PDB file of C-alpha atoms and ligand atoms in Angstrom:
ATOM      1  CA  MET A  63       4.970   7.016 -29.753  1.00 41.00           C
ATOM      2  CA  SER A  64       5.792   9.083 -26.645  1.00 44.00           C
ATOM      3  CA  SER A  65       4.576   7.644 -23.358  1.00 60.00           C
ATOM      4  CA  GLY A  66       4.246  11.168 -21.892  1.00 70.00           C
ATOM      5  CA  PRO A  67       5.722  12.575 -18.683  1.00 83.00           C
ATOM      6  CA  LEU A  68       6.386  10.212 -15.795  1.00 90.00           C
ATOM      7  CA  SER A  69       4.011  10.253 -12.823  1.00 96.00           C
ATOM      8  CA  PRO A  70       5.664  11.410  -9.561  1.00 97.00           C
ATOM      9  CA  ARG A  71       5.826   7.786  -8.396  1.00 98.00           C
ATOM     10  CA  ARG A  72       7.478   6.596 -11.608  1.00 97.00           C
ATOM     11  CA  HIS A  73       9.846   9.547 -11.504  1.00 97.00           C
ATOM     12  CA  ALA A  74      11.018   8.565  -8.011  1.00 98.00           C
ATOM     13  CA  VAL A  75      11.415   4.922  -9.033  1.00 98.00           C
ATOM     14  CA  SER A  76      13.310   5.803 -12.220  1.00 98.00           C
ATOM     15  CA  ARG A  77      16.167   7.199 -10.103  1.00 98.00           C
ATOM     16  CA  PHE A  78      17.099   3.586  -9.310  1.00 98.00           C
ATOM     17  CA  ARG A  79      17.094   2.342 -12.919  1.00 97.00           C
ATOM     18  CA  ARG A  80      20.843   1.724 -12.995  1.00 97.00           C
ATOM     19  CA  TRP A  81      20.489  -0.930 -10.236  1.00 98.00           C
ATOM     20  CA  PRO A  82      17.907  -3.355 -11.729  1.00 97.00           C
ATOM     21  CA  PRO A  83      17.131  -5.310  -8.508  1.00 96.00           C
ATOM     22  CA  LEU A  84      16.653  -2.031  -6.601  1.00 97.00           C
ATOM     23  CA  PHE A  85      14.588  -0.605  -9.429  1.00 98.00           C
ATOM     24  CA  PHE A  86      12.170  -3.543  -9.255  1.00 97.00           C
ATOM     25  CA  TYR A  87      12.117  -3.359  -5.462  1.00 96.00           C
ATOM     26  CA  ALA A  88      11.273   0.372  -5.673  1.00 98.00           C
ATOM     27  CA  GLU A  89       8.568  -0.328  -8.233  1.00 97.00           C
ATOM     28  CA  GLY A  90       6.903  -2.925  -5.990  1.00 95.00           C
ATOM     29  CA  LYS A  91       7.359  -0.965  -2.771  1.00 94.00           C
ATOM     30  CA  THR A  92       5.815   2.243  -4.110  1.00 96.00           C
ATOM     31  CA  ALA A  93       2.980   0.381  -5.848  1.00 94.00           C
ATOM     32  CA  LEU A  94       1.907  -1.758  -2.876  1.00 91.00           C
ATOM     33  CA  ASP A  95       2.886   0.001   0.326  1.00 91.00           C
ATOM     34  CA  PRO A  96       0.596   2.823   1.557  1.00 94.00           C
ATOM     35  CA  ALA A  97       3.180   4.320   3.955  1.00 96.00           C
ATOM     36  CA  TYR A  98       4.885   6.590   1.420  1.00 97.00           C
ATOM     37  CA  PRO A  99       1.612   8.219   0.236  1.00 97.00           C
ATOM     38  CA  ALA A 100       0.678   8.671   3.916  1.00 97.00           C
ATOM     39  CA  VAL A 101       3.955  10.526   4.551  1.00 98.00           C
ATOM     40  CA  VAL A 102       3.404  12.709   1.478  1.00 98.00           C
ATOM     41  CA  ALA A 103      -0.154  13.528   2.579  1.00 97.00           C
ATOM     42  CA  ALA A 104       1.085  14.536   6.030  1.00 98.00           C
ATOM     43  CA  LEU A 105       4.122  16.613   4.971  1.00 97.00           C
ATOM     44  CA  LYS A 106       3.661  17.787   1.394  1.00 88.00           C
ATOM     45  CA  ASP A 107       3.075  21.509   1.940  1.00 91.00           C
ATOM     46  CA  SER A 108       5.173  21.908   5.076  1.00 96.00           C
ATOM     47  CA  PRO A 109       8.295  24.099   5.049  1.00 97.00           C
ATOM     48  CA  LEU A 110       9.784  22.267   8.056  1.00 98.00           C
ATOM     49  CA  PRO A 111      12.884  20.112   7.445  1.00 98.00           C
ATOM     50  CA  LEU A 112      12.671  16.342   7.660  1.00 98.00           C
ATOM     51  CA  LEU A 113      14.914  13.769   9.273  1.00 98.00           C
ATOM     52  CA  ASP A 114      14.435  10.263   7.791  1.00 98.00           C
ATOM     53  CA  LEU A 115      15.850   7.694  10.233  1.00 98.00           C
ATOM     54  CA  GLY A 116      16.758   4.337   8.670  1.00 98.00           C
ATOM     55  CA  CYS A 117      16.312   5.881   5.217  1.00 98.00           C
ATOM     56  CA  GLY A 118      17.747   2.872   3.350  1.00 98.00           C
ATOM     57  CA  MET A 119      18.527   3.653  -0.287  1.00 98.00           C
ATOM     58  CA  GLY A 120      16.724   7.025  -0.166  1.00 98.00           C
ATOM     59  CA  LEU A 121      13.509   5.907  -1.833  1.00 98.00           C
ATOM     60  CA  LEU A 122      11.230   7.896   0.492  1.00 98.00           C
ATOM     61  CA  ALA A 123      13.270  11.066  -0.110  1.00 98.00           C
ATOM     62  CA  ALA A 124      13.032  10.486  -3.884  1.00 98.00           C
ATOM     63  CA  TYR A 125       9.271   9.947  -3.525  1.00 98.00           C
ATOM     64  CA  LEU A 126       8.807  13.088  -1.406  1.00 98.00           C
ATOM     65  CA  ARG A 127      10.796  15.272  -3.809  1.00 98.00           C
ATOM     66  CA  ALA A 128       8.836  13.884  -6.777  1.00 97.00           C
ATOM     67  CA  HIS A 129       5.606  14.792  -4.968  1.00 97.00           C
ATOM     68  CA  GLY A 130       6.653  18.378  -4.261  1.00 96.00           C
ATOM     69  CA  TYR A 131       8.064  18.295  -0.727  1.00 96.00           C
ATOM     70  CA  GLU A 132      10.768  20.949  -1.016  1.00 96.00           C
ATOM     71  CA  ALA A 133      12.070  21.420   2.536  1.00 97.00           C
ATOM     72  CA  PRO A 134      15.524  20.089   3.505  1.00 98.00           C
ATOM     73  CA  ILE A 135      15.758  16.313   4.008  1.00 98.00           C
ATOM     74  CA  LEU A 136      18.492  14.447   5.883  1.00 98.00           C
ATOM     75  CA  GLY A 137      18.490  10.650   5.605  1.00 98.00           C
ATOM     76  CA  VAL A 138      20.437   8.543   8.116  1.00 98.00           C
ATOM     77  CA  ASP A 139      21.106   4.818   7.801  1.00 98.00           C
ATOM     78  CA  ALA A 140      23.610   2.429   9.376  1.00 97.00           C
ATOM     79  CA  ASP A 141      24.151   0.585   6.061  1.00 96.00           C
ATOM     80  CA  GLU A 142      26.937   2.436   4.236  1.00 97.00           C
ATOM     81  CA  LYS A 143      26.210   0.608   0.987  1.00 96.00           C
ATOM     82  CA  LYS A 144      22.610   1.831   0.929  1.00 97.00           C
ATOM     83  CA  ILE A 145      23.727   5.375   1.791  1.00 98.00           C
ATOM     84  CA  GLY A 146      26.170   5.236  -1.148  1.00 98.00           C
ATOM     85  CA  ILE A 147      23.316   4.284  -3.476  1.00 98.00           C
ATOM     86  CA  ALA A 148      21.055   6.999  -2.029  1.00 98.00           C
ATOM     87  CA  ARG A 149      23.739   9.618  -2.654  1.00 98.00           C
ATOM     88  CA  GLN A 150      24.149   8.530  -6.276  1.00 98.00           C
ATOM     89  CA  ALA A 151      20.426   8.176  -6.949  1.00 98.00           C
ATOM     90  CA  LEU A 152      19.667  11.676  -5.603  1.00 98.00           C
ATOM     91  CA  ALA A 153      22.943  13.336  -6.633  1.00 98.00           C
ATOM     92  CA  ASP A 154      21.129  16.099  -8.547  1.00 97.00           C
ATOM     93  CA  THR A 155      19.040  17.101  -5.502  1.00 97.00           C
ATOM     94  CA  ASN A 156      19.794  18.884  -2.228  1.00 95.00           C
ATOM     95  CA  VAL A 157      18.829  15.845  -0.122  1.00 98.00           C
ATOM     96  CA  ARG A 158      21.651  14.918   2.253  1.00 98.00           C
ATOM     97  CA  PHE A 159      22.515  11.437   3.487  1.00 98.00           C
ATOM     98  CA  ARG A 160      24.612  10.320   6.394  1.00 98.00           C
ATOM     99  CA  ALA A 161      25.923   6.847   7.255  1.00 98.00           C
ATOM    100  CA  GLY A 162      25.492   6.148  10.950  1.00 97.00           C
ATOM    101  CA  ASP A 163      23.344   4.793  13.715  1.00 97.00           C
ATOM    102  CA  ALA A 164      19.814   6.187  13.920  1.00 97.00           C
ATOM    103  CA  ARG A 165      20.359   6.883  17.627  1.00 96.00           C
ATOM    104  CA  GLU A 166      23.144   9.345  16.877  1.00 95.00           C
ATOM    105  CA  PHE A 167      21.365  11.721  14.559  1.00 96.00           C
ATOM    106  CA  PRO A 168      22.399  15.410  14.565  1.00 95.00           C
ATOM    107  CA  GLU A 169      20.400  18.128  16.354  1.00 93.00           C
ATOM    108  CA  GLN A 170      17.124  18.736  14.581  1.00 93.00           C
ATOM    109  CA  SER A 171      13.944  20.774  14.840  1.00 97.00           C
ATOM    110  CA  GLY A 172      11.348  19.801  12.256  1.00 98.00           C
ATOM    111  CA  HIS A 173       9.602  16.568  11.282  1.00 98.00           C
ATOM    112  CA  VAL A 174      10.997  13.084  11.866  1.00 98.00           C
ATOM    113  CA  VAL A 175      10.022   9.964   9.942  1.00 98.00           C
ATOM    114  CA  MET A 176      11.091   6.430  10.829  1.00 98.00           C
ATOM    115  CA  LEU A 177       9.551   3.573   8.852  1.00 98.00           C
ATOM    116  CA  ASP A 178      10.141  -0.054   9.857  1.00 94.00           C
ATOM    117  CA  VAL A 179      13.297   0.525  11.909  1.00 96.00           C
ATOM    118  CA  LEU A 180      12.349   0.461  15.609  1.00 96.00           C
ATOM    119  CA  HIS A 181      12.460  -3.340  15.950  1.00 93.00           C
ATOM    120  CA  TYR A 182      16.240  -3.342  15.430  1.00 94.00           C
ATOM    121  CA  PHE A 183      16.718  -1.899  18.934  1.00 95.00           C
ATOM    122  CA  ASP A 184      16.318  -3.387  22.406  1.00 95.00           C
ATOM    123  CA  ASP A 185      13.675  -2.029  24.804  1.00 95.00           C
ATOM    124  CA  ALA A 186      15.916   0.566  26.440  1.00 96.00           C
ATOM    125  CA  ALA A 187      17.260   1.819  23.112  1.00 97.00           C
ATOM    126  CA  GLN A 188      13.745   2.022  21.651  1.00 97.00           C
ATOM    127  CA  GLY A 189      12.537   4.176  24.556  1.00 97.00           C
ATOM    128  CA  ALA A 190      15.591   6.448  24.379  1.00 98.00           C
ATOM    129  CA  LEU A 191      15.305   6.821  20.591  1.00 98.00           C
ATOM    130  CA  LEU A 192      11.571   7.636  20.729  1.00 98.00           C
ATOM    131  CA  ARG A 193      12.178  10.237  23.439  1.00 98.00           C
ATOM    132  CA  ARG A 194      14.961  11.810  21.381  1.00 98.00           C
ATOM    133  CA  ILE A 195      12.704  11.865  18.314  1.00 98.00           C
ATOM    134  CA  ALA A 196       9.958  13.575  20.346  1.00 98.00           C
ATOM    135  CA  ALA A 197      12.454  16.205  21.520  1.00 97.00           C
ATOM    136  CA  SER A 198      13.458  16.860  17.887  1.00 98.00           C
ATOM    137  CA  VAL A 199       9.985  17.668  16.567  1.00 98.00           C
ATOM    138  CA  ALA A 200       9.281  21.385  16.073  1.00 97.00           C
ATOM    139  CA  PRO A 201       6.063  23.018  17.352  1.00 96.00           C
ATOM    140  CA  GLY A 202       3.345  22.000  14.886  1.00 96.00           C
ATOM    141  CA  GLY A 203       5.678  19.318  13.493  1.00 98.00           C
ATOM    142  CA  LEU A 204       5.165  15.583  13.165  1.00 98.00           C
ATOM    143  CA  ALA A 205       6.886  12.367  14.080  1.00 98.00           C
ATOM    144  CA  LEU A 206       5.690   9.672  11.667  1.00 98.00           C
ATOM    145  CA  VAL A 207       6.647   6.187  12.780  1.00 98.00           C
ATOM    146  CA  ARG A 208       5.677   2.900  11.204  1.00 97.00           C
ATOM    147  CA  VAL A 209       6.176  -0.157  13.345  1.00 94.00           C
ATOM    148  CA  THR A 210       5.134  -3.772  13.296  1.00 91.00           C
ATOM    149  CA  LEU A 211       3.235  -4.274  16.530  1.00 91.00           C
ATOM    150  CA  GLN A 212       3.524  -7.417  18.572  1.00 85.00           C
ATOM    151  CA  GLU A 213       0.080  -9.043  18.199  1.00 84.00           C
ATOM    152  CA  PRO A 214      -1.296 -12.607  18.053  1.00 85.00           C
ATOM    153  CA  THR A 215      -2.150 -12.410  14.316  1.00 88.00           C
ATOM    154  CA  TRP A 216      -1.067 -14.168  11.112  1.00 90.00           C
ATOM    155  CA  ARG A 217       0.184 -10.805   9.870  1.00 88.00           C
ATOM    156  CA  PHE A 218       2.572 -10.579  12.786  1.00 81.00           C
ATOM    157  CA  ALA A 219       3.813 -14.149  12.169  1.00 82.00           C
ATOM    158  CA  LEU A 220       4.393 -13.334   8.499  1.00 82.00           C
ATOM    159  CA  THR A 221       6.225 -10.119   9.306  1.00 82.00           C
ATOM    160  CA  ARG A 222       8.604 -12.036  11.589  1.00 80.00           C
ATOM    161  CA  ALA A 223       9.220 -14.588   8.839  1.00 81.00           C
ATOM    162  CA  GLU A 224       9.894 -11.825   6.308  1.00 82.00           C
ATOM    163  CA  GLU A 225      12.354 -10.169   8.691  1.00 78.00           C
ATOM    164  CA  TRP A 226      14.211 -13.461   9.045  1.00 78.00           C
ATOM    165  CA  LEU A 227      14.296 -13.889   5.251  1.00 79.00           C
ATOM    166  CA  ILE A 228      15.596 -10.418   4.401  1.00 75.00           C
ATOM    167  CA  HIS A 229      18.348 -10.940   6.948  1.00 75.00           C
ATOM    168  CA  GLN A 230      19.254 -14.350   5.460  1.00 74.00           C
ATOM    169  CA  VAL A 231      19.615 -12.857   1.968  1.00 71.00           C
ATOM    170  CA  ARG A 232      21.583  -9.948   3.489  1.00 70.00           C
ATOM    171  CA  TRP A 233      19.181  -7.260   2.211  1.00 70.00           C
ATOM    172  CA  ILE A 234      19.372  -6.021   5.824  1.00 72.00           C
ATOM    173  CA  PRO A 235      22.645  -6.914   7.587  1.00 72.00           C
ATOM    174  CA  TRP A 236      20.998  -6.886  11.045  1.00 69.00           C
ATOM    175  CA  MET A 237      18.317  -9.140  12.424  1.00 70.00           C
ATOM    176  CA  GLY A 238      15.423  -7.132  13.875  1.00 73.00           C
ATOM    177  CA  SER A 239      13.039  -8.987  16.152  1.00 80.00           C
ATOM    178  CA  ASN A 240      12.128  -6.716  19.066  1.00 88.00           C
ATOM    179  CA  PHE A 241       8.613  -5.733  18.004  1.00 90.00           C
ATOM    180  CA  PRO A 242       7.021  -3.319  20.495  1.00 94.00           C
ATOM    181  CA  THR A 243       3.461  -2.866  21.747  1.00 94.00           C
ATOM    182  CA  ARG A 244       1.232   0.088  20.902  1.00 95.00           C
ATOM    183  CA  ASP A 245       1.722   1.633  24.361  1.00 96.00           C
ATOM    184  CA  GLU A 246       5.495   1.319  24.217  1.00 96.00           C
ATOM    185  CA  VAL A 247       5.562   3.309  20.971  1.00 98.00           C
ATOM    186  CA  SER A 248       3.057   5.952  22.100  1.00 98.00           C
ATOM    187  CA  ALA A 249       4.146   6.582  25.702  1.00 97.00           C
ATOM    188  CA  PRO A 250       7.159   8.873  25.049  1.00 97.00           C
ATOM    189  CA  PHE A 251       4.993  11.108  22.840  1.00 98.00           C
ATOM    190  CA  ARG A 252       1.969  11.167  25.138  1.00 97.00           C
ATOM    191  CA  GLU A 253       4.240  12.121  28.022  1.00 96.00           C
ATOM    192  CA  ALA A 254       5.604  15.020  25.926  1.00 95.00           C
ATOM    193  CA  GLY A 255       2.057  16.303  25.193  1.00 96.00           C
ATOM    194  CA  PHE A 256       1.780  15.182  21.535  1.00 97.00           C
ATOM    195  CA  ALA A 257      -1.530  14.397  19.834  1.00 96.00           C
ATOM    196  CA  VAL A 258      -1.465  10.712  18.859  1.00 97.00           C
ATOM    197  CA  ASP A 259      -3.115   8.965  15.913  1.00 97.00           C
ATOM    198  CA  VAL A 260      -2.559   5.262  15.081  1.00 97.00           C
ATOM    199  CA  GLN A 261      -3.787   3.505  11.939  1.00 95.00           C
ATOM    200  CA  PRO A 262      -3.188   0.018  10.532  1.00 93.00           C
ATOM    201  CA  MET A 263      -0.889   0.547   7.538  1.00 90.00           C
ATOM    202  CA  TRP A 264      -0.460  -2.640   5.556  1.00 84.00           C
ATOM    203  CA  GLY A 265      -2.322  -1.802   2.327  1.00 81.00           C
ATOM    204  CA  ARG A 266      -1.722  -4.591  -0.197  1.00 81.00           C
ATOM    205  CA  THR A 267       1.109  -6.112   1.840  1.00 83.00           C
ATOM    206  CA  PRO A 268       0.675  -9.089   4.189  1.00 85.00           C
ATOM    207  CA  PHE A 269       2.553  -7.361   7.033  1.00 85.00           C
ATOM    208  CA  ASN A 270       1.417  -6.087  10.425  1.00 86.00           C
ATOM    209  CA  GLY A 271       2.532  -2.455  10.148  1.00 90.00           C
ATOM    210  CA  TYR A 272       0.877   0.400  12.046  1.00 95.00           C
ATOM    211  CA  PHE A 273       1.392   4.061  11.240  1.00 97.00           C
ATOM    212  CA  PHE A 274       1.771   6.371  14.231  1.00 98.00           C
ATOM    213  CA  SER A 275       1.332  10.064  13.640  1.00 98.00           C
ATOM    214  CA  PHE A 276       2.481  12.195  16.578  1.00 98.00           C
ATOM    215  CA  ARG A 277       1.918  15.940  16.367  1.00 98.00           C
ATOM    216  CA  ARG A 278       3.577  18.432  18.705  1.00 97.00           C
ATOM    217  CA  PRO A 279       1.122  21.248  19.498  1.00 95.00           C
ATOM    218  CA  GLU A 280       1.947  24.765  18.306  1.00 90.00           C
ATOM    219  CA  VAL A 281       3.278  26.920  21.120  1.00 74.00           C
ATOM    220  CA  ILE A 282       0.572  29.417  22.061  1.00 47.00           C
ATOM    221  CA  LEU A 283       2.052  32.688  23.358  1.00 47.00           C
TER     222      LEU A 283
HETATM  223  C1  SAM B 495      13.029  -2.294   6.559  1.00 78.00           C
HETATM  224  S1  SAM B 495      14.249  -1.110   6.094  1.00 78.00           S
HETATM  225  C2  SAM B 495      13.298   0.375   5.956  1.00 78.00           C
HETATM  226  C3  SAM B 495      13.909   1.382   5.015  1.00 78.00           C
HETATM  227  C4  SAM B 495      13.143   2.689   4.862  1.00 78.00           C
HETATM  228  N1  SAM B 495      12.820   3.287   6.147  1.00 78.00           N
HETATM  229  C5  SAM B 495      11.903   2.510   4.038  1.00 78.00           C
HETATM  230  O1  SAM B 495      10.813   2.430   4.590  1.00 78.00           O
HETATM  231  O2  SAM B 495      11.989   2.438   2.799  1.00 78.00           O
HETATM  232  C6  SAM B 495      15.126  -0.882   7.642  1.00 78.00           C
HETATM  233  C7  SAM B 495      16.313   0.040   7.511  1.00 78.00           C
HETATM  234  O3  SAM B 495      16.843   0.291   8.826  1.00 78.00           O
HETATM  235  C8  SAM B 495      18.241   0.353   8.725  1.00 78.00           C
HETATM  236  N2  SAM B 495      18.816   0.164  10.067  1.00 78.00           N
HETATM  237  C9  SAM B 495      18.852  -0.952  10.820  1.00 78.00           C
HETATM  238  N3  SAM B 495      19.454  -0.702  12.000  1.00 78.00           N
HETATM  239  C10 SAM B 495      19.799   0.614  11.987  1.00 78.00           C
HETATM  240  C11 SAM B 495      20.446   1.482  12.928  1.00 78.00           C
HETATM  241  N4  SAM B 495      20.873   1.034  14.118  1.00 78.00           N
HETATM  242  N5  SAM B 495      20.624   2.772  12.586  1.00 78.00           N
HETATM  243  C12 SAM B 495      20.206   3.236  11.379  1.00 78.00           C
HETATM  244  N6  SAM B 495      19.604   2.468  10.451  1.00 78.00           N
HETATM  245  C13 SAM B 495      19.386   1.166  10.757  1.00 78.00           C
HETATM  246  C14 SAM B 495      18.600  -0.729   7.729  1.00 78.00           C
HETATM  247  O4  SAM B 495      19.890  -0.539   7.184  1.00 78.00           O
HETATM  248  C15 SAM B 495      17.475  -0.544   6.697  1.00 78.00           C
HETATM  249  O5  SAM B 495      17.849   0.356   5.681  1.00 78.00           O
END
């Protein structure tokens, strides 16, 4: 009996079938985490190109393509192993991947997405990176940033513990622990005249993630 065509989510996940642990990770991540659907909802029909900073194994790019986002995508990640997997998993697409530090991304004018990456940088680097992201958003474009905010909650405590664990098992080679405040994330965008929207974004996860949507106004001539 045929099980019919794959849903867009399952199609994205199936790209990682040849790496069973990554396949199961992708299955869980896309089933439980609301951030990817939020990115699709924000970008789906846009023709502007997308820069995905800290793209990991390319799962968001796979998810966006499966959901009909057709504009160019460049993913950047410091972990060469993950970039190698992303390139193989999306080899039949025009998504490009680059191994390197998120702070040294190439010139861009479009949308920028950065999910769960900011806490790997110290205060000065976070401010500089956010300002550079703001400068790289096209008129009418978006910067979509998910961050764990520093708050006195059990969710924050659990997120810190999870970060420690994924570093111990070497899923992420670097230890990230510099969680910012809401104002620290928003300030560079407010100063550049962006409209700011912030929503809790933990869905069925126990983590303390917030989703910042920063829109650069259209230039009015
Ligand atoms: C928690 S994962 C998030 C992956 C992806 N954004 C997602 O949501 O599926 C954090 C990612 O940031 C990457 N990373 C850490 N420090 C980085 C840096 N300095 N430059 C670029 N990527 C970095 C890690 O390699 C990892 O892939």
